[in-house]
Coordinates of C-alpha atoms in Angstrom, one line a residue:
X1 CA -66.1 24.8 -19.8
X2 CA -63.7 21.9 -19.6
X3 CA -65.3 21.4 -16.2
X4 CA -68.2 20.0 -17.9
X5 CA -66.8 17.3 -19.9
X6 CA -67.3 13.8 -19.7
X7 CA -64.6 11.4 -19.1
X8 CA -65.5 10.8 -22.8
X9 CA -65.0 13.9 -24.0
X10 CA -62.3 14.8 -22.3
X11 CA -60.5 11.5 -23.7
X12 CA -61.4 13.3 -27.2
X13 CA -59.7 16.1 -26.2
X14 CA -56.2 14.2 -24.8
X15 CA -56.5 11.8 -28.0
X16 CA -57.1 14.9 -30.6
X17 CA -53.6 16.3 -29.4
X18 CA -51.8 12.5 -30.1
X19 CA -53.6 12.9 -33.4
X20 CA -51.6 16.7 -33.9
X21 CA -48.3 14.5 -32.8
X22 CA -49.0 11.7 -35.1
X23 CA -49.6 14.2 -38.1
X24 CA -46.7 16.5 -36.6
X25 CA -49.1 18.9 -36.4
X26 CA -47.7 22.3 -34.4
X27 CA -51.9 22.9 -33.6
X28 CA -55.2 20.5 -32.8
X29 CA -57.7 20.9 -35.8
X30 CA -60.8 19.6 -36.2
X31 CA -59.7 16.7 -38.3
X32 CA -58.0 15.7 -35.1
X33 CA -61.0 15.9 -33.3
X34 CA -63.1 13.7 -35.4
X35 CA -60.2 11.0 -35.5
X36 CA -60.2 11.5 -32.0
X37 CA -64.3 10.7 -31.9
X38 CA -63.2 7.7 -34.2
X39 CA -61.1 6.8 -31.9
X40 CA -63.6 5.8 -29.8
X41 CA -66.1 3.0 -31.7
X42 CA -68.3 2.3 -28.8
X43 CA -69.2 6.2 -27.6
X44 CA -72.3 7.6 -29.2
X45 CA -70.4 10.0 -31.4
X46 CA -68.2 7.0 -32.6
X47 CA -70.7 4.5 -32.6
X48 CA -73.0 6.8 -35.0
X49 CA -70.1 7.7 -37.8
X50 CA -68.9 4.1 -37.5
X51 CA -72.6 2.9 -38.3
X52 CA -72.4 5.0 -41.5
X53 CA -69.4 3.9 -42.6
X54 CA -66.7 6.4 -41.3
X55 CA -63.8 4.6 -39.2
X56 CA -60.8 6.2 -38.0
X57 CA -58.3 4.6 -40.6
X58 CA -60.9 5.5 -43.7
X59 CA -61.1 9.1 -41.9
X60 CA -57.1 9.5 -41.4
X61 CA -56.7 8.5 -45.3
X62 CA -58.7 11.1 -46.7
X63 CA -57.3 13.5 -44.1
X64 CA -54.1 12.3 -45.8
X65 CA -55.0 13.1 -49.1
X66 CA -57.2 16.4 -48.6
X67 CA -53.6 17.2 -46.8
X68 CA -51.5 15.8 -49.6
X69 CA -53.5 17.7 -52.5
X70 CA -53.1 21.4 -50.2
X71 CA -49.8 20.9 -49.6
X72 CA -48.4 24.6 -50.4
X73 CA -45.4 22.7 -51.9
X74 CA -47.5 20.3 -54.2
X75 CA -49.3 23.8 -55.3
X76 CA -45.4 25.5 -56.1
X77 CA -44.8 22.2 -57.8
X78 CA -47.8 22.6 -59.6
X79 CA -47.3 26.2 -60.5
X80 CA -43.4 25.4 -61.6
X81 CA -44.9 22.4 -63.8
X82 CA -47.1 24.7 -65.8
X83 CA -44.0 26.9 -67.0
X84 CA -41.8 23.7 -67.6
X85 CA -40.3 23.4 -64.5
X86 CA -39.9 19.9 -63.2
X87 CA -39.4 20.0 -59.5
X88 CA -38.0 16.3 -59.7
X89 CA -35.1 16.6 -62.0
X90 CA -34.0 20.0 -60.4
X91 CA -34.3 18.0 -56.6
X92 CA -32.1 15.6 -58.7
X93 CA -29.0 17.5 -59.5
X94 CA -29.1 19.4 -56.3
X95 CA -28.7 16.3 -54.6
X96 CA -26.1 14.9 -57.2
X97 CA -24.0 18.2 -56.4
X98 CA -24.8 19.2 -53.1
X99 CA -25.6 15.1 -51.3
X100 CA -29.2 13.4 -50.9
X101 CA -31.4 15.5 -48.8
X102 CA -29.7 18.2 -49.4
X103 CA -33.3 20.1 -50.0
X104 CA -35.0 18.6 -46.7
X105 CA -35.8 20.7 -44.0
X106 CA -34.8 20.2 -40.8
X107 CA -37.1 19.4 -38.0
X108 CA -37.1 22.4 -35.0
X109 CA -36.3 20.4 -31.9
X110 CA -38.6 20.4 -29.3
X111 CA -37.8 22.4 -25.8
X112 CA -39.1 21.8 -23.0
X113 CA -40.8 18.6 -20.8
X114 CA -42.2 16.4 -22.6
X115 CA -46.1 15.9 -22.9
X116 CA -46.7 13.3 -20.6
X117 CA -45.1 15.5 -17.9
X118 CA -46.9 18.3 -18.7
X119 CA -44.6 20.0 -21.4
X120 CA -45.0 20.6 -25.3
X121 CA -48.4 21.6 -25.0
X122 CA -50.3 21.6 -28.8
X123 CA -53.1 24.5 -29.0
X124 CA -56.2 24.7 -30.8
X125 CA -56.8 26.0 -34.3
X126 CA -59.2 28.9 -34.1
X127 CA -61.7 26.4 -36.0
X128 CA -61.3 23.4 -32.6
X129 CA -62.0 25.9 -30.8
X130 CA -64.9 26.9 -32.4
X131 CA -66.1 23.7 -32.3
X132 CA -65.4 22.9 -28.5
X133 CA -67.9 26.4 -28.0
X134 CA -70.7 24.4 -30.3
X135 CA -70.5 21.6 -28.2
X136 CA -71.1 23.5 -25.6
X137 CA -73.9 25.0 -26.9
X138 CA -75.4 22.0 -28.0
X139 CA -75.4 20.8 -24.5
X140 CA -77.4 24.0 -23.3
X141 CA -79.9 23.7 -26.2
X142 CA -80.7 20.3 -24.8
X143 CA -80.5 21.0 -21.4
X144 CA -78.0 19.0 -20.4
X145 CA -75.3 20.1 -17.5
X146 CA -72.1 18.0 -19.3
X147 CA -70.8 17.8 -22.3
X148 CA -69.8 14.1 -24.2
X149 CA -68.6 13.5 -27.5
X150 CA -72.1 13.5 -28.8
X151 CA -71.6 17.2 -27.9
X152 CA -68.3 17.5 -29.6
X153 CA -69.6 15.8 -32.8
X154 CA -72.7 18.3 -32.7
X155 CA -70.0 21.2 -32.5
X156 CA -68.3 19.7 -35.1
X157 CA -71.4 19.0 -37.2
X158 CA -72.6 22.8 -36.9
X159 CA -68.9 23.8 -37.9
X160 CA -68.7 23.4 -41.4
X161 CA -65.7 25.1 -43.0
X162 CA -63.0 22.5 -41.3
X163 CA -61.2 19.8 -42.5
X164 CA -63.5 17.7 -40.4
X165 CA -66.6 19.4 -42.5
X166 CA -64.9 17.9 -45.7
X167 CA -64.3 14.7 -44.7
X168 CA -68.0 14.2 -43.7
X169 CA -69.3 16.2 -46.7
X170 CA -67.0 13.8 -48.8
X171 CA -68.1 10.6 -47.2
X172 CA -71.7 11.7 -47.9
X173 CA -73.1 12.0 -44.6
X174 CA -76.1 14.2 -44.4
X175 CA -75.3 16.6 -41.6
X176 CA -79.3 17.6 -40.4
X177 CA -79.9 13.8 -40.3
X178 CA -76.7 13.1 -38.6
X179 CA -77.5 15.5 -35.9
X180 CA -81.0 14.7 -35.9
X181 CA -79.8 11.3 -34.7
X182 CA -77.5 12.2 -32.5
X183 CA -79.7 14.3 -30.9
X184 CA -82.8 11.3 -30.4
X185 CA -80.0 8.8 -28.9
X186 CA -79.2 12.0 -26.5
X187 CA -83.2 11.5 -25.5

């Protein structure tokens, strides 16, 4: 499949996986695919979100806070909170006792050659992936032998469970006429 992709796509694709390492992500979602689009302002994918008011750093903050807000440790705090358990004051005197970031976890080093030489490869969520097959689609439904990011915003368009999904859905983009328009600047 990857044969098929433009140089444009395929830059979606390389950028996606800095958007992982910029979010320490350990997998490519499909939030880091639509930065990725965003990324890109003058592309059709990126040119069409930008002209409806989507641009990567309005994207990456609600990515932030749709993050932020699902955070299994914001939902514990939430949880202790509702029997009177302040997570504050008990991070407090274990670090009064035990020495400031005393609680924070450690970061797994890396192993391995670093990415730029080939090394520390970032997969796909099963959702990205899903998404990279819609494109694919979409190119076939309009008989086209490549696939660009118009493609991969079509895939992402048609998947609409991801964290992508949300952010569009939240920024009130109408996905049929976002894909109908996509599809007539394919024409």
């Amino acid at each position: 499949m990857f044969e098929r992709f433009q140089a444009n796509a395929r830059q979606v694709v390389v950028q996606a996986q800095e958007e992982a390492r910029l979010f320490d992500h350990d997998h490519i979602g499909t939030e880091h695919l639509l930065l990725a689009l965003l990324r890109q302002p003058d592309s059709v994918g990126g040119r069409i979100l930008t002209r409806h008011g989507l641009d990567h750093d309005r994207a990456r903050d609600m990515i932030t806070r749709l993050l932020d807000a699902s955070a299994p440790e914001r939902l514990d705090a939430q949880a202790l909170e509702a029997i009177g358990i302040d997570l504050d004051v008990v991070r407090e005197k274990v670090e009064a006792v035990f020495g400031p970031g005393a609680l924070d976890r450690e970061r797994r080093p890396r192993r391995g050659k670093p990415w730029f030489l080939g090394g520390d490869h970032i997969p796909f969520s099963g959702r990205a992936k899903k998404v990279l097959e819609l494109s694919l689609r979409e190119a076939i439904a309009l008989k086209h032998n490549h696939i660009s990011d118009a493609h991969i915003l079509l895939g992402l368009l048609r998947e609409a469970d991801g964290l992508a999904a949300r952010v569009l859905t939240d920024t009130g983009l109408a996905p049929d006429s976002l894909r109908a328009e996509i599809r007539a600047e394919l024409a």
